[in-house]
GROMACS .gro file of N, CA and C in nm:
model
  540
    1UNK      N    1   2.650   1.729   3.459
    1UNK     CA    2   2.557   1.741   3.347
    1UNK      C    3   2.511   1.600   3.306
    2UNK      N    4   2.384   1.593   3.267
    2UNK     CA    5   2.323   1.469   3.219
    2UNK      C    6   2.255   1.498   3.086
    3UNK      N    7   2.214   1.393   3.016
    3UNK     CA    8   2.141   1.407   2.891
    3UNK      C    9   1.997   1.365   2.915
    4UNK      N   10   1.903   1.448   2.872
    4UNK     CA   11   1.760   1.419   2.887
    4UNK      C   12   1.725   1.296   2.804
    5UNK      N   13   1.654   1.202   2.862
    5UNK     CA   14   1.618   1.078   2.791
    5UNK      C   15   1.510   1.100   2.687
    6UNK      N   16   1.442   1.216   2.688
    6UNK     CA   17   1.335   1.244   2.593
    6UNK      C   18   1.386   1.331   2.480
    7UNK      N   19   1.437   1.450   2.511
    7UNK     CA   20   1.479   1.543   2.406
    7UNK      C   21   1.628   1.535   2.373
    8UNK      N   22   1.703   1.460   2.452
    8UNK     CA   23   1.847   1.436   2.431
    8UNK      C   24   1.933   1.561   2.447
    9UNK      N   25   1.882   1.663   2.512
    9UNK     CA   26   1.961   1.785   2.538
    9UNK      C   27   2.029   1.771   2.673
   10UNK      N   28   2.146   1.832   2.687
   10UNK     CA   29   2.214   1.826   2.817
   10UNK      C   30   2.141   1.915   2.920
   11UNK      N   31   2.140   1.871   3.046
   11UNK     CA   32   2.079   1.949   3.153
   11UNK      C   33   2.150   1.918   3.284
   12UNK      N   34   2.133   2.004   3.379
   12UNK     CA   35   2.190   1.982   3.511
   12UNK      C   36   2.076   1.945   3.606
   13UNK      N   37   2.083   1.826   3.669
   13UNK     CA   38   1.975   1.784   3.758
   13UNK      C   39   1.954   1.883   3.873
   14UNK      N   40   1.827   1.918   3.897
   14UNK     CA   41   1.795   2.013   4.002
   14UNK      C   42   1.730   1.945   4.122
   15UNK      N   43   1.665   1.832   4.100
   15UNK     CA   44   1.585   1.772   4.207
   15UNK      C   45   1.655   1.653   4.272
   16UNK      N   46   1.718   1.569   4.193
   16UNK     CA   47   1.790   1.456   4.252
   16UNK      C   48   1.889   1.404   4.149
   17UNK      N   49   1.979   1.323   4.193
   17UNK     CA   50   2.078   1.266   4.101
   17UNK      C   51   2.015   1.160   4.011
   18UNK      N   52   1.893   1.117   4.043
   18UNK     CA   53   1.822   1.018   3.962
   18UNK      C   54   1.738   1.082   3.852
   19UNK      N   55   1.734   1.213   3.847
   19UNK     CA   56   1.653   1.285   3.748
   19UNK      C   57   1.701   1.250   3.608
   20UNK      N   58   1.606   1.205   3.522
   20UNK     CA   59   1.644   1.161   3.386
   20UNK      C   60   1.592   1.253   3.277
   21UNK      N   61   1.507   1.350   3.311
   21UNK     CA   62   1.454   1.443   3.211
   21UNK      C   63   1.485   1.586   3.253
   22UNK      N   64   1.488   1.674   3.155
   22UNK     CA   65   1.530   1.811   3.181
   22UNK      C   66   1.423   1.896   3.248
   23UNK      N   67   1.297   1.862   3.232
   23UNK     CA   68   1.192   1.943   3.292
   23UNK      C   69   1.055   1.878   3.278
   24UNK      N   70   0.954   1.955   3.317
   24UNK     CA   71   0.817   1.905   3.319
   24UNK      C   72   0.767   1.867   3.180
   25UNK      N   73   0.798   1.946   3.079
   25UNK     CA   74   0.752   1.918   2.942
   25UNK      C   75   0.798   1.780   2.896
   26UNK      N   76   0.924   1.748   2.919
   26UNK     CA   77   0.975   1.615   2.879
   26UNK      C   78   0.921   1.506   2.971
   27UNK      N   79   0.901   1.536   3.097
   27UNK     CA   80   0.846   1.437   3.190
   27UNK      C   81   0.705   1.396   3.148
   28UNK      N   82   0.627   1.490   3.096
   28UNK     CA   83   0.491   1.458   3.051
   28UNK      C   84   0.490   1.373   2.923
   29UNK      N   85   0.599   1.376   2.849
   29UNK     CA   86   0.606   1.298   2.725
   29UNK      C   87   0.639   1.151   2.750
   30UNK      N   88   0.692   1.118   2.866
   30UNK     CA   89   0.735   0.982   2.894
   30UNK      C   90   0.621   0.881   2.880
   31UNK      N   91   0.503   0.902   2.938
   31UNK     CA   92   0.396   0.802   2.918
   31UNK      C   93   0.359   0.784   2.770
   32UNK      N   94   0.360   0.891   2.694
   32UNK     CA   95   0.329   0.880   2.551
   32UNK      C   96   0.435   0.796   2.481
   33UNK      N   97   0.561   0.815   2.516
   33UNK     CA   98   0.669   0.737   2.455
   33UNK      C   99   0.657   0.590   2.494
   34UNK      N  100   0.620   0.564   2.619
   34UNK     CA  101   0.603   0.426   2.663
   34UNK      C  102   0.488   0.359   2.589
   35UNK      N  103   0.377   0.433   2.571
   35UNK     CA  104   0.264   0.378   2.496
   35UNK      C  105   0.303   0.350   2.352
   36UNK      N  106   0.380   0.440   2.294
   36UNK     CA  107   0.423   0.422   2.156
   36UNK      C  108   0.509   0.296   2.143
   37UNK      N  109   0.601   0.277   2.238
   37UNK     CA  110   0.686   0.157   2.237
   37UNK      C  111   0.602   0.031   2.258
   38UNK      N  112   0.503   0.040   2.344
   38UNK     CA  113   0.415  -0.074   2.371
   38UNK      C  114   0.335  -0.110   2.246
   39UNK      N  115   0.284  -0.008   2.176
   39UNK     CA  116   0.208  -0.034   2.052
   39UNK      C  117   0.298  -0.098   1.947
   40UNK      N  118   0.423  -0.052   1.937
   40UNK     CA  119   0.516  -0.109   1.841
   40UNK      C  120   0.544  -0.256   1.874
   41UNK      N  121   0.561  -0.286   2.001
   41UNK     CA  122   0.585  -0.425   2.043
   41UNK      C  123   0.463  -0.512   2.014
   42UNK      N  124   0.343  -0.458   2.036
   42UNK     CA  125   0.220  -0.532   2.008
   42UNK      C  126   0.208  -0.559   1.859
   43UNK      N  127   0.240  -0.458   1.777
   43UNK     CA  128   0.234  -0.473   1.631
   43UNK      C  129   0.328  -0.585   1.585
   44UNK      N  130   0.450  -0.588   1.640
   44UNK     CA  131   0.546  -0.692   1.604
   44UNK      C  132   0.495  -0.829   1.647
   45UNK      N  133   0.440  -0.839   1.768
   45UNK     CA  134   0.387  -0.967   1.817
   45UNK      C  135   0.272  -1.017   1.730
   46UNK      N  136   0.182  -0.926   1.691
   46UNK     CA  137   0.069  -0.966   1.606
   46UNK      C  138   0.118  -1.014   1.470
   47UNK      N  139   0.218  -0.947   1.416
   47UNK     CA  140   0.274  -0.985   1.286
   47UNK      C  141   0.334  -1.126   1.294
   48UNK      N  142   0.399  -1.158   1.404
   48UNK     CA  143   0.461  -1.290   1.420
   48UNK      C  144   0.357  -1.401   1.436
   49UNK      N  145   0.238  -1.367   1.484
   49UNK     CA  146   0.134  -1.467   1.507
   49UNK      C  147   0.045  -1.492   1.386
   50UNK      N  148   0.061  -1.415   1.280
   50UNK     CA  149  -0.025  -1.433   1.163
   50UNK      C  150  -0.005  -1.570   1.103
   51UNK      N  151  -0.118  -1.630   1.062
   51UNK     CA  152  -0.115  -1.761   1.000
   51UNK      C  153  -0.085  -1.747   0.851
   52UNK      N  154  -0.045  -1.856   0.788
   52UNK     CA  155  -0.012  -1.857   0.646
   52UNK      C  156  -0.128  -1.807   0.560
   53UNK      N  157  -0.253  -1.853   0.582
   53UNK     CA  158  -0.364  -1.804   0.499
   53UNK      C  159  -0.385  -1.652   0.512
   54UNK      N  160  -0.365  -1.598   0.632
   54UNK     CA  161  -0.379  -1.454   0.651
   54UNK      C  162  -0.272  -1.378   0.574
   55UNK      N  163  -0.150  -1.428   0.579
   55UNK     CA  164  -0.040  -1.363   0.506
   55UNK      C  165  -0.060  -1.375   0.355
   56UNK      N  166  -0.113  -1.490   0.310
   56UNK     CA  167  -0.140  -1.508   0.166
   56UNK      C  168  -0.244  -1.406   0.119
   57UNK      N  169  -0.349  -1.384   0.200
   57UNK     CA  170  -0.451  -1.285   0.165
   57UNK      C  171  -0.392  -1.145   0.157
   58UNK      N  172  -0.308  -1.111   0.254
   58UNK     CA  173  -0.244  -0.978   0.254
   58UNK      C  174  -0.153  -0.962   0.132
   59UNK      N  175  -0.077  -1.066   0.100
   59UNK     CA  176   0.012  -1.061  -0.016
   59UNK      C  177  -0.070  -1.048  -0.145
   60UNK      N  178  -0.179  -1.124  -0.156
   60UNK     CA  179  -0.263  -1.118  -0.276
   60UNK      C  180  -0.328  -0.981  -0.289
   61UNK      N  181  -0.372  -0.924  -0.178
   61UNK     CA  182  -0.434  -0.792  -0.181
   61UNK      C  183  -0.334  -0.687  -0.229
   62UNK      N  184  -0.212  -0.690  -0.177
   62UNK     CA  185  -0.109  -0.594  -0.219
   62UNK      C  186  -0.073  -0.615  -0.367
   63UNK      N  187  -0.064  -0.740  -0.409
   63UNK     CA  188  -0.032  -0.772  -0.548
   63UNK      C  189  -0.143  -0.720  -0.640
   64UNK      N  190  -0.270  -0.745  -0.604
   64UNK     CA  191  -0.383  -0.700  -0.685
   64UNK      C  192  -0.388  -0.548  -0.693
   65UNK      N  193  -0.357  -0.482  -0.583
   65UNK     CA  194  -0.354  -0.335  -0.583
   65UNK      C  195  -0.248  -0.284  -0.680
   66UNK      N  196  -0.134  -0.353  -0.685
   66UNK     CA  197  -0.029  -0.317  -0.781
   66UNK      C  198  -0.079  -0.334  -0.924
   67UNK      N  199  -0.149  -0.444  -0.951
   67UNK     CA  200  -0.200  -0.470  -1.087
   67UNK      C  201  -0.296  -0.358  -1.128
   68UNK      N  202  -0.384  -0.316  -1.037
   68UNK     CA  203  -0.477  -0.206  -1.067
   68UNK      C  204  -0.400  -0.078  -1.099
   69UNK      N  205  -0.296  -0.049  -1.023
   69UNK     CA  206  -0.217   0.072  -1.046
   69UNK      C  207  -0.138   0.061  -1.177
   70UNK      N  208  -0.081  -0.055  -1.204
   70UNK     CA  209  -0.001  -0.075  -1.326
   70UNK      C  210  -0.086  -0.060  -1.452
   71UNK      N  211  -0.209  -0.113  -1.449
   71UNK     CA  212  -0.294  -0.114  -1.568
   71UNK      C  213  -0.399  -0.003  -1.567
   72UNK      N  214  -0.381   0.100  -1.487
   72UNK     CA  215  -0.482   0.205  -1.471
   72UNK      C  216  -0.518   0.274  -1.603
   73UNK      N  217  -0.423   0.280  -1.695
   73UNK     CA  218  -0.449   0.350  -1.821
   73UNK      C  219  -0.489   0.256  -1.935
   74UNK      N  220  -0.518   0.129  -1.902
   74UNK     CA  221  -0.551   0.030  -2.005
   74UNK      C  222  -0.695  -0.017  -1.987
   75UNK      N  223  -0.762  -0.051  -2.097
   75UNK     CA  224  -0.898  -0.107  -2.086
   75UNK      C  225  -0.893  -0.251  -2.039
   76UNK      N  226  -1.008  -0.311  -2.025
   76UNK     CA  227  -1.019  -0.451  -1.983
   76UNK      C  228  -0.941  -0.540  -2.079
   77UNK      N  229  -0.859  -0.628  -2.025
   77UNK     CA  230  -0.778  -0.716  -2.110
   77UNK      C  231  -0.864  -0.817  -2.185
   78UNK      N  232  -0.980  -0.847  -2.133
   78UNK     CA  233  -1.067  -0.949  -2.191
   78UNK      C  234  -1.150  -0.894  -2.307
   79UNK      N  235  -1.222  -0.783  -2.282
   79UNK     CA  236  -1.315  -0.732  -2.383
   79UNK      C  237  -1.268  -0.601  -2.447
   80UNK      N  238  -1.165  -0.538  -2.392
   80UNK     CA  239  -1.113  -0.414  -2.448
   80UNK      C  240  -1.199  -0.292  -2.420
   81UNK      N  241  -1.294  -0.304  -2.326
   81UNK     CA  242  -1.385  -0.192  -2.296
   81UNK      C  243  -1.350  -0.129  -2.163
   82UNK      N  244  -1.406  -0.009  -2.144
   82UNK     CA  245  -1.399   0.062  -2.016
   82UNK      C  246  -1.535   0.048  -1.950
   83UNK      N  247  -1.544   0.058  -1.819
   83UNK     CA  248  -1.675   0.043  -1.754
   83UNK      C  249  -1.768   0.159  -1.787
   84UNK      N  250  -1.899   0.129  -1.796
   84UNK     CA  251  -1.998   0.235  -1.819
   84UNK      C  252  -2.009   0.324  -1.695
   85UNK      N  253  -2.005   0.262  -1.578
   85UNK     CA  254  -2.010   0.338  -1.453
   85UNK      C  255  -1.918   0.270  -1.354
   86UNK      N  256  -1.869   0.347  -1.259
   86UNK     CA  257  -1.775   0.294  -1.161
   86UNK      C  258  -1.838   0.290  -1.022
   87UNK      N  259  -1.971   0.281  -1.015
   87UNK     CA  260  -2.034   0.282  -0.885
   87UNK      C  261  -2.082   0.144  -0.841
   88UNK      N  262  -2.022   0.040  -0.898
   88UNK     CA  263  -2.051  -0.095  -0.851
   88UNK      C  264  -1.986  -0.113  -0.714
   89UNK      N  265  -2.039  -0.204  -0.636
   89UNK     CA  266  -1.979  -0.230  -0.506
   89UNK      C  267  -1.835  -0.275  -0.525
   90UNK      N  268  -1.743  -0.203  -0.464
   90UNK     CA  269  -1.602  -0.238  -0.476
   90UNK      C  270  -1.538  -0.193  -0.606
   91UNK      N  271  -1.605  -0.110  -0.684
   91UNK     CA  272  -1.547  -0.063  -0.809
   91UNK      C  273  -1.581  -0.156  -0.924
   92UNK      N  274  -1.535  -0.121  -1.042
   92UNK     CA  275  -1.570  -0.196  -1.162
   92UNK      C  276  -1.463  -0.295  -1.203
   93UNK      N  277  -1.347  -0.294  -1.136
   93UNK     CA  278  -1.234  -0.372  -1.182
   93UNK      C  279  -1.196  -0.484  -1.086
   94UNK      N  280  -1.145  -0.592  -1.144
   94UNK     CA  281  -1.081  -0.701  -1.070
   94UNK      C  282  -0.939  -0.716  -1.125
   95UNK      N  283  -0.857  -0.788  -1.051
   95UNK     CA  284  -0.726  -0.830  -1.102
   95UNK      C  285  -0.750  -0.971  -1.156
   96UNK      N  286  -0.770  -0.981  -1.288
   96UNK     CA  287  -0.807  -1.108  -1.349
   96UNK      C  288  -0.687  -1.192  -1.385
   97UNK      N  289  -0.687  -1.316  -1.340
   97UNK     CA  290  -0.578  -1.410  -1.370
   97UNK      C  291  -0.608  -1.482  -1.501
   98UNK      N  292  -0.509  -1.487  -1.591
   98UNK     CA  293  -0.523  -1.564  -1.715
   98UNK      C  294  -0.539  -1.711  -1.678
   99UNK      N  295  -0.445  -1.762  -1.600
   99UNK     CA  296  -0.459  -1.896  -1.543
   99UNK      C  297  -0.497  -1.875  -1.398
  100UNK      N  298  -0.614  -1.922  -1.359
  100UNK     CA  299  -0.670  -1.894  -1.227
  100UNK      C  300  -0.579  -1.946  -1.115
  101UNK      N  301  -0.598  -1.887  -0.997
  101UNK     CA  302  -0.521  -1.932  -0.882
  101UNK      C  303  -0.554  -2.076  -0.847
  102UNK      N  304  -0.678  -2.117  -0.873
  102UNK     CA  305  -0.717  -2.255  -0.846
  102UNK      C  306  -0.649  -2.353  -0.940
  103UNK      N  307  -0.631  -2.313  -1.065
  103UNK     CA  308  -0.570  -2.401  -1.164
  103UNK      C  309  -0.418  -2.394  -1.161
  104UNK      N  310  -0.364  -2.279  -1.124
  104UNK     CA  311  -0.219  -2.261  -1.127
  104UNK      C  312  -0.176  -2.170  -1.012
  105UNK      N  313  -0.173  -2.226  -0.891
  105UNK     CA  314  -0.135  -2.146  -0.774
  105UNK      C  315   0.007  -2.092  -0.788
  106UNK      N  316   0.088  -2.159  -0.868
  106UNK     CA  317   0.225  -2.116  -0.891
  106UNK      C  318   0.233  -1.983  -0.965
  107UNK      N  319   0.124  -1.941  -1.029
  107UNK     CA  320   0.124  -1.815  -1.104
  107UNK      C  321   0.043  -1.705  -1.033
  108UNK      N  322   0.006  -1.728  -0.909
  108UNK     CA  323  -0.077  -1.632  -0.837
  108UNK      C  324  -0.012  -1.494  -0.828
  109UNK      N  325   0.121  -1.490  -0.815
  109UNK     CA  326   0.192  -1.363  -0.801
  109UNK      C  327   0.280  -1.333  -0.923
  110UNK      N  328   0.243  -1.389  -1.037
  110UNK     CA  329   0.317  -1.365  -1.161
  110UNK      C  330   0.254  -1.245  -1.233
  111UNK      N  331   0.329  -1.139  -1.253
  111UNK     CA  332   0.276  -1.016  -1.313
  111UNK      C  333   0.229  -1.036  -1.456
  112UNK      N  334   0.286  -1.133  -1.528
  112UNK     CA  335   0.240  -1.159  -1.665
  112UNK      C  336   0.105  -1.230  -1.667
  113UNK      N  337   0.073  -1.301  -1.560
  113UNK     CA  338  -0.050  -1.380  -1.554
  113UNK      C  339  -0.172  -1.298  -1.511
  114UNK      N  340  -0.152  -1.181  -1.454
  114UNK     CA  341  -0.261  -1.105  -1.395
  114UNK      C  342  -0.270  -0.967  -1.458
  115UNK      N  343  -0.392  -0.930  -1.498
  115UNK     CA  344  -0.415  -0.800  -1.561
  115UNK      C  345  -0.549  -0.746  -1.513
  116UNK      N  346  -0.563  -0.615  -1.523
  116UNK     CA  347  -0.688  -0.552  -1.481
  116UNK      C  348  -0.799  -0.595  -1.577
  117UNK      N  349  -0.910  -0.637  -1.518
  117UNK     CA  350  -1.020  -0.692  -1.596
  117UNK      C  351  -1.151  -0.644  -1.536
  118UNK      N  352  -1.248  -0.612  -1.620
  118UNK     CA  353  -1.379  -0.572  -1.570
  118UNK      C  354  -1.440  -0.685  -1.489
  119UNK      N  355  -1.508  -0.649  -1.382
  119UNK     CA  356  -1.570  -0.751  -1.296
  119UNK      C  357  -1.667  -0.838  -1.375
  120UNK      N  358  -1.742  -0.776  -1.464
  120UNK     CA  359  -1.841  -0.854  -1.539
  120UNK      C  360  -1.772  -0.957  -1.629
  121UNK      N  361  -1.650  -0.928  -1.674
  121UNK     CA  362  -1.575  -1.025  -1.755
  121UNK      C  363  -1.511  -1.132  -1.666
  122UNK      N  364  -1.459  -1.090  -1.552
  122UNK     CA  365  -1.386  -1.182  -1.465
  122UNK      C  366  -1.479  -1.278  -1.391
  123UNK      N  367  -1.599  -1.236  -1.361
  123UNK     CA  368  -1.686  -1.316  -1.276
  123UNK      C  369  -1.791  -1.398  -1.352
  124UNK      N  370  -1.775  -1.404  -1.479
  124UNK     CA  371  -1.860  -1.493  -1.558
  124UNK      C  372  -1.768  -1.571  -1.651
  125UNK      N  373  -1.821  -1.657  -1.732
  125UNK     CA  374  -1.739  -1.732  -1.826
  125UNK      C  375  -1.683  -1.635  -1.928
  126UNK      N  376  -1.564  -1.586  -1.904
  126UNK     CA  377  -1.507  -1.482  -1.988
  126UNK      C  378  -1.447  -1.538  -2.115
  127UNK      N  379  -1.420  -1.449  -2.206
  127UNK     CA  380  -1.369  -1.480  -2.339
  127UNK      C  381  -1.220  -1.513  -2.331
  128UNK      N  382  -1.189  -1.642  -2.317
  128UNK     CA  383  -1.050  -1.685  -2.304
  128UNK      C  384  -0.970  -1.647  -2.429
  129UNK      N  385  -1.029  -1.662  -2.545
  129UNK     CA  386  -0.958  -1.630  -2.670
  129UNK      C  387  -0.926  -1.481  -2.677
  130UNK      N  388  -1.022  -1.396  -2.636
  130UNK     CA  389  -0.998  -1.253  -2.637
  130UNK      C  390  -0.890  -1.214  -2.537
  131UNK      N  391  -0.893  -1.274  -2.417
  131UNK     CA  392  -0.791  -1.248  -2.315
  131UNK      C  393  -0.655  -1.289  -2.369
  132UNK      N  394  -0.647  -1.411  -2.428
  132UNK     CA  395  -0.518  -1.462  -2.477
  132UNK      C  396  -0.464  -1.375  -2.590
  133UNK      N  397  -0.550  -1.333  -2.682
  133UNK     CA  398  -0.505  -1.249  -2.793
  133UNK      C  399  -0.447  -1.118  -2.742
  134UNK      N  400  -0.515  -1.054  -2.648
  134UNK     CA  401  -0.464  -0.929  -2.592
  134UNK      C  402  -0.338  -0.954  -2.509
  135UNK      N  403  -0.332  -1.067  -2.441
  135UNK     CA  404  -0.215  -1.102  -2.361
  135UNK      C  405  -0.093  -1.120  -2.452
  136UNK      N  406  -0.113  -1.185  -2.567
  136UNK     CA  407  -0.004  -1.201  -2.664
  136UNK      C  408   0.042  -1.064  -2.712
  137UNK      N  409  -0.052  -0.973  -2.736
  137UNK     CA  410  -0.015  -0.838  -2.780
  137UNK      C  411   0.064  -0.764  -2.672
  138UNK      N  412   0.026  -0.782  -2.546
  138UNK     CA  413   0.090  -0.707  -2.437
  138UNK      C  414   0.225  -0.764  -2.394
  139UNK      N  415   0.234  -0.897  -2.382
  139UNK     CA  416   0.358  -0.954  -2.327
  139UNK      C  417   0.434  -1.044  -2.425
  140UNK      N  418   0.374  -1.076  -2.539
  140UNK     CA  419   0.442  -1.157  -2.638
  140UNK      C  420   0.402  -1.304  -2.630
  141UNK      N  421   0.412  -1.372  -2.745
  141UNK     CA  422   0.369  -1.512  -2.755
  141UNK      C  423   0.454  -1.603  -2.668
  142UNK      N  424   0.586  -1.580  -2.665
  142UNK     CA  425   0.674  -1.667  -2.586
  142UNK      C  426   0.637  -1.663  -2.437
  143UNK      N  427   0.607  -1.544  -2.386
  143UNK     CA  428   0.570  -1.531  -2.245
  143UNK      C  429   0.437  -1.599  -2.217
  144UNK      N  430   0.343  -1.592  -2.311
  144UNK     CA  431   0.213  -1.659  -2.294
  144UNK      C  432   0.232  -1.809  -2.294
  145UNK      N  433   0.313  -1.859  -2.384
  145UNK     CA  434   0.341  -2.003  -2.389
  145UNK      C  435   0.407  -2.048  -2.259
  146UNK      N  436   0.496  -1.965  -2.205
  146UNK     CA  437   0.560  -1.997  -2.077
  146UNK      C  438   0.457  -2.003  -1.964
  147UNK      N  439   0.358  -1.913  -1.967
  147UNK     CA  440   0.251  -1.916  -1.867
  147UNK      C  441   0.171  -2.045  -1.877
  148UNK      N  442   0.148  -2.091  -1.999
  148UNK     CA  443   0.064  -2.209  -2.020
  148UNK      C  444   0.137  -2.340  -1.990
  149UNK      N  445   0.268  -2.334  -1.979
  149UNK     CA  446   0.346  -2.455  -1.952
  149UNK      C  447   0.344  -2.493  -1.805
  150UNK      N  448   0.408  -2.604  -1.774
  150UNK     CA  449   0.413  -2.649  -1.634
  150UNK      C  450   0.509  -2.563  -1.552
  151UNK      N  451   0.480  -2.553  -1.423
  151UNK     CA  452   0.564  -2.477  -1.331
  151UNK      C  453   0.577  -2.554  -1.202
  152UNK      N  454   0.689  -2.538  -1.133
  152UNK     CA  455   0.701  -2.604  -1.002
  152UNK      C  456   0.607  -2.538  -0.901
  153UNK      N  457   0.552  -2.619  -0.813
  153UNK     CA  458   0.463  -2.564  -0.711
  153UNK      C  459   0.544  -2.487  -0.607
  154UNK      N  460   0.500  -2.366  -0.575
  154UNK     CA  461   0.573  -2.291  -0.474
  154UNK      C  462   0.533  -2.336  -0.334
  155UNK      N  463   0.624  -2.328  -0.243
  155UNK     CA  464   0.597  -2.356  -0.103
  155UNK      C  465   0.632  -2.229  -0.026
  156UNK      N  466   0.534  -2.138  -0.019
  156UNK     CA  467   0.559  -2.009   0.043
  156UNK      C  468   0.568  -2.021   0.194
  157UNK      N  469   0.671  -1.961   0.248
  157UNK     CA  470   0.684  -1.951   0.393
  157UNK      C  471   0.621  -1.819   0.436
  158UNK      N  472   0.607  -1.800   0.565
  158UNK     CA  473   0.555  -1.673   0.615
  158UNK      C  474   0.643  -1.557   0.569
  159UNK      N  475   0.773  -1.578   0.574
  159UNK     CA  476   0.865  -1.471   0.533
  159UNK      C  477   0.853  -1.441   0.384
  160UNK      N  478   0.832  -1.544   0.301
  160UNK     CA  479   0.811  -1.523   0.157
  160UNK      C  480   0.688  -1.435   0.134
  161UNK      N  481   0.579  -1.468   0.202
  161UNK     CA  482   0.454  -1.392   0.183
  161UNK      C  483   0.466  -1.250   0.236
  162UNK      N  484   0.537  -1.231   0.346
  162UNK     CA  485   0.561  -1.095   0.397
  162UNK      C  486   0.644  -1.015   0.297
  163UNK      N  487   0.745  -1.081   0.240
  163UNK     CA  488   0.831  -1.014   0.142
  163UNK      C  489   0.749  -0.973   0.019
  164UNK      N  490   0.664  -1.064  -0.031
  164UNK     CA  491   0.580  -1.033  -0.147
  164UNK      C  492   0.487  -0.917  -0.114
  165UNK      N  493   0.420  -0.924   0.002
  165UNK     CA  494   0.329  -0.817   0.045
  165UNK      C  495   0.401  -0.683   0.052
  166UNK      N  496   0.514  -0.680   0.117
  166UNK     CA  497   0.588  -0.555   0.136
  166UNK      C  498   0.644  -0.502   0.004
  167UNK      N  499   0.689  -0.593  -0.083
  167UNK     CA  500   0.743  -0.554  -0.213
  167UNK      C  501   0.636  -0.485  -0.298
  168UNK      N  502   0.516  -0.542  -0.302
  168UNK     CA  503   0.410  -0.484  -0.386
  168UNK      C  504   0.350  -0.359  -0.324
  169UNK      N  505   0.348  -0.350  -0.193
  169UNK     CA  506   0.305  -0.225  -0.129
  169UNK      C  507   0.402  -0.113  -0.165
  170UNK      N  508   0.531  -0.144  -0.165
  170UNK     CA  509   0.632  -0.044  -0.201
  170UNK      C  510   0.619  -0.004  -0.348
  171UNK      N  511   0.591  -0.100  -0.436
  171UNK     CA  512   0.574  -0.068  -0.578
  171UNK      C  513   0.453   0.023  -0.600
  172UNK      N  514   0.344  -0.001  -0.527
  172UNK     CA  515   0.225   0.084  -0.539
  172UNK      C  516   0.257   0.225  -0.490
  173UNK      N  517   0.326   0.234  -0.375
  173UNK     CA  518   0.365   0.367  -0.323
  173UNK      C  519   0.453   0.441  -0.423
  174UNK      N  520   0.548   0.370  -0.483
  174UNK     CA  521   0.637   0.433  -0.580
  174UNK      C  522   0.559   0.485  -0.701
  175UNK      N  523   0.461   0.408  -0.747
  175UNK     CA  524   0.379   0.452  -0.861
  175UNK      C  525   0.298   0.575  -0.825
  176UNK      N  526   0.244   0.579  -0.703
  176UNK     CA  527   0.167   0.696  -0.660
  176UNK      C  528   0.256   0.820  -0.655
  177UNK      N  529   0.377   0.805  -0.608
  177UNK     CA  530   0.469   0.919  -0.600
  177UNK      C  531   0.506   0.965  -0.741
  178UNK      N  532   0.530   0.870  -0.832
  178UNK     CA  533   0.565   0.904  -0.971
  178UNK      C  534   0.450   0.975  -1.041
  179UNK      N  535   0.327   0.940  -1.008
  179UNK     CA  536   0.210   0.999  -1.076
  179UNK      C  537   0.169   1.133  -1.019
  180UNK      N  538   0.232   1.175  -0.911
  180UNK     CA  539   0.195   1.307  -0.853
  180UNK      C  540   0.266   1.419  -0.921
   0.00000   0.00000   0.00000
């Protein structure tokens, strides 16, 4: 008796002692399994070749998606309004940083620093005082003061950015499951 390499059921070889599958049905599945393994290996190789800027974009995208999900029931942090229509290219919302990524790259992935903001508020000279007042209401004055203070510059490795990306993708999935 042998064990089929595809379905893992025991079988008795009928054709030769080298027979590794129980029958034609499992034999036909072997190329599909090989292709699946090949695709998995290719996926791993591509992941290992990603450059730091590519991983940073993926991490930022996952983080921003989390911010949109977290603040889905809240109005714009800057102006306190909801969009009149949601048919703008890419939707009506951005993940607006209180301290921009250009000014404070150390806060790019800080959940206190980023909130859902209308595109029209985020992409023009927005009301900093209005954003700050609402931010104080949402997270407290001490947390806002901490955001405004100095921070050490992060030196993200590829593994750090993968971890951030995967962590926020998991948080978004968990929120979707909770909301169903």
